[in-house]
Amino acid sequence: MSQGPELIITEKDNAARRIADILSGGSAEAERTRGVNVYTWGGRRCIGLSGHVVGVDFPPEYDDWRDVEPVELIDAPIDKRPTQENIVSALRLLARTAGRVVIATDYDREGELIGKEAYELVREVDDDVPIDRVRFSSITEREVTEAFATPDDLDFDLAAAGEARQIVDLVWGAALTRFLSLSARQLGDDFISVGRVQGPTLKLIVDREREIEAFDSEDYWELFADLAKGDSDAGDDPDGAFEAQYFYHDDDGTEAERVWDEGAASGAYETLETASTATVDSVRRRTRTDDPPAPFNTTQFIRAASSLNYTAQRAMSIAEDLYTAGYITYPRTDNTVYPDDLDPRELLDAFVGTRQFGDDAESLLDREEIDPTEGDEETTDHPPIHPTGELPGAADLDDDEWEVYELVVRRFFATVADPATWEHLRVVAAVASEGEDLLLKANGKRLVEPGYHAVYPYSSASESFVPDVREGEELTVTDTSFEAKQTQPPRRYGQSRLIETMESMGIGTKATRHNVIQKLYDRGYIESDPPRPTRLAHAVVEAAEEFAERVVSEEMTAQLEADMQAITRGDATLEDVTRESREMLEEVFEGLMESGEAVGDHLRESLKADRTVGACPECGSDLVIRQSRQGSYFIGCDAYPECTRTLPLPSTGKPLLLEETCNDHGLTQVKMLAGRKTFVHGCPLCQAEAADAQEDRVIGACPDCGTDHGGELAIKQLRSGSRLVGCTRYPDCDYSLPLPRRGDLEVTDGVCEEHDLPELRITYDDEDRESWALGCPICNYREYQAEQAGGSELESVSGIGEKTAEKLQNVGIDDVPSLKEAEPDAVADRVDGVGPDTVREWQAKAD
DNA sequence: GCAAGGTC
């Protein structure tokens, strides 16, 4: 019987720290073993893994894609290998001296598997140390103490269910991915992948695009009238004016607003236009309650953050940081029911007295009863996302982090707030006509009790005004309008809508869905935001639909889920499930191998179509986007070397082909993706022709070589679309200054005394945009560089992000010295959302 | 270098 210390293993470091803290009563100390935190106290040690620390893969002899037929992967052996060497070796080291081991990974299927992986690593070094499993729904004193008092055994069936998933996913994913990549001869970084989750996700996007492409729009008309109360001059009482819409009852008696026949529409409009009054036909008032939202799970959090313009990736990355810093709970959760041990009053109390949340917290605490909302999903691994009650100082977070933190806090507030009450008012008025009366309707709504809207400003609480009227009342028609419209195709999925749909289809998990979307971007399957599928994506989905329908269908996940449950219950084994799945894949390959060539051709054609800009003006072949050996992009003729026609592209960014084409040349418009510097380059041939037509405008002597070689500075328009002031002796002299890409450049009479160059001015064709003085190009460039440095200087103070730096600059604080000299109260008065304490914190940090 | 699932 071993006497060594007890070793507790958790899924992540954060959980290890908190559990050690609870079990040790705060006395645990962190030590480092092989670079991994180990929390130690009394006779116990606690180590956190990093999720899976071992992974499944084929043996190395299967690594070369060309040497192995993809079909051989179906029955290839599968190994488990450490993927996190340092954690694995720390675990082995600690296990050698342990007298007892307790697995305390997350309470879900994947957690059970991670626990079993730890179990096997321990068993490698000690085959008889007792190993227990503890399960708890949240890391709180009560739950954790109770779980450790009543230890259980690992559930090997549950873990096997997870292993079956690993094997099925690897075999299908790897075999099909290699097959498609080989058939299209795409073996580098641009391989062509498919899998159980990315497949159906991609099909979702492609199917929507097919609907859009097949959509035929229809014409229809809508009629509106402005109505006003009162017998007096209606125009004197704008408060009483409201808009009403014409409607009718169609054949089956349902209400309709769209008029599909132009003749009928203009007939009705003639009557409406000539009418001076309408009589109130009916008034209906209803009171509706608007319940506060459920607590945040990952998907709903991403959705709310996306309405604040965060991408799914960005929102999760910020949430991760807030979690690691201790301000919010674990951000990857399906749970929408707060655990019993969350005391809303206690959590609200934590916000009392704070500048941003104090008043709202107090007003929520003021009520007799606090009853949090609940969603439909209740799980055992993590609570819904909520603030921990540990508050960040204003300087601890940058602007984006603060905005997301506030969202999480206010969502918690909303879930414990009261419902809102709306009053809906529907008015129907009739305009007399020779035939049947014309009907007009207006729907008003008024927020009577703001309820949760008072603390949660993210969901719409906009009102629409319709005045109090009574039946039979005469209203004045003050204006009418007749609008020709067209039915619109369905909209593309946005990222958060895609994630919601994946969730409802049961594909992916809370921790992976946003990564799957990123993967589709990385593979060249989707572009832009909202994502639009490439031709390659269409081809991959088409190939899968024909030969491997399962891998683009949600059915595969549903079946796997059922199989995993059978394994968990003990009704099936891992071997049963994986054997059956392999057999199915064998069948898929029978069809696929016969048509491999055709599939490959189609994929290659689509890849080319994604890069094709249009017809070569020289020879009529395709102009395609290519990459030079240095990595820069250009457009070249596909008939190269017979045709050597090329067109340059801007040096910044990655080209994206837009849907619009150039009216003059029929070439596709190009957009350059470069993060915040993204811009539309337009038609590459127009750009090149414009540059050829524009002569260089000499403005003075070159400061580098003017004296020695007589070089001159000229304004140049490059064929790649950029504009600069550069030396006429280029390439012998490469002196150059950047100029803005947009606007017309005017050389003024003003002269810079320092550099003896004319001052420049930028004007725009667009009348709404004001022209501005760029000045001497050398001075301008110098200022630009100083500005870059200045901006980043304020941002070097922790807690000041780009937006805050901008606000501070607006009140004259443009560098660190001026920030330090500033009077905190004065700054707080003038800068929105900043308090004097915050300014003092910045000043302290700036020292 | 393939998947999907953990975590960072």
Short mmCIF file of C-alpha atoms in Angstrom, two decimals, chain A residues 17-26 41 139-142 144-145:
data_model
loop_
_atom_site.label_atom_id
_atom_site.label_comp_id
_atom_site.label_asym_id
_atom_site.label_seq_id
_atom_site.Cartn_x
_atom_site.Cartn_y
_atom_site.Cartn_z
CA ARG A 17 -6.26 26.41 -8.72
CA ARG A 18 -9.83 26.88 -7.56
CA ILE A 19 -10.25 23.32 -6.33
CA ALA A 20 -6.95 23.46 -4.47
CA ASP A 21 -8.08 26.70 -2.94
CA ILE A 22 -11.35 25.21 -1.72
CA LEU A 23 -9.90 21.94 -0.41
CA SER A 24 -6.96 23.62 1.31
CA GLY A 25 -8.95 26.48 2.75
CA GLY A 26 -6.74 28.89 0.86
CA TRP A 41 -0.83 21.64 0.54
CA ILE A 139 -16.66 24.59 -8.60
CA THR A 140 -18.14 25.80 -5.33
CA GLU A 141 -17.18 24.91 -1.80
CA ARG A 142 -20.32 22.87 -1.19
CA VAL A 144 -16.51 20.21 -4.39
CA THR A 145 -16.34 19.15 -0.73
#
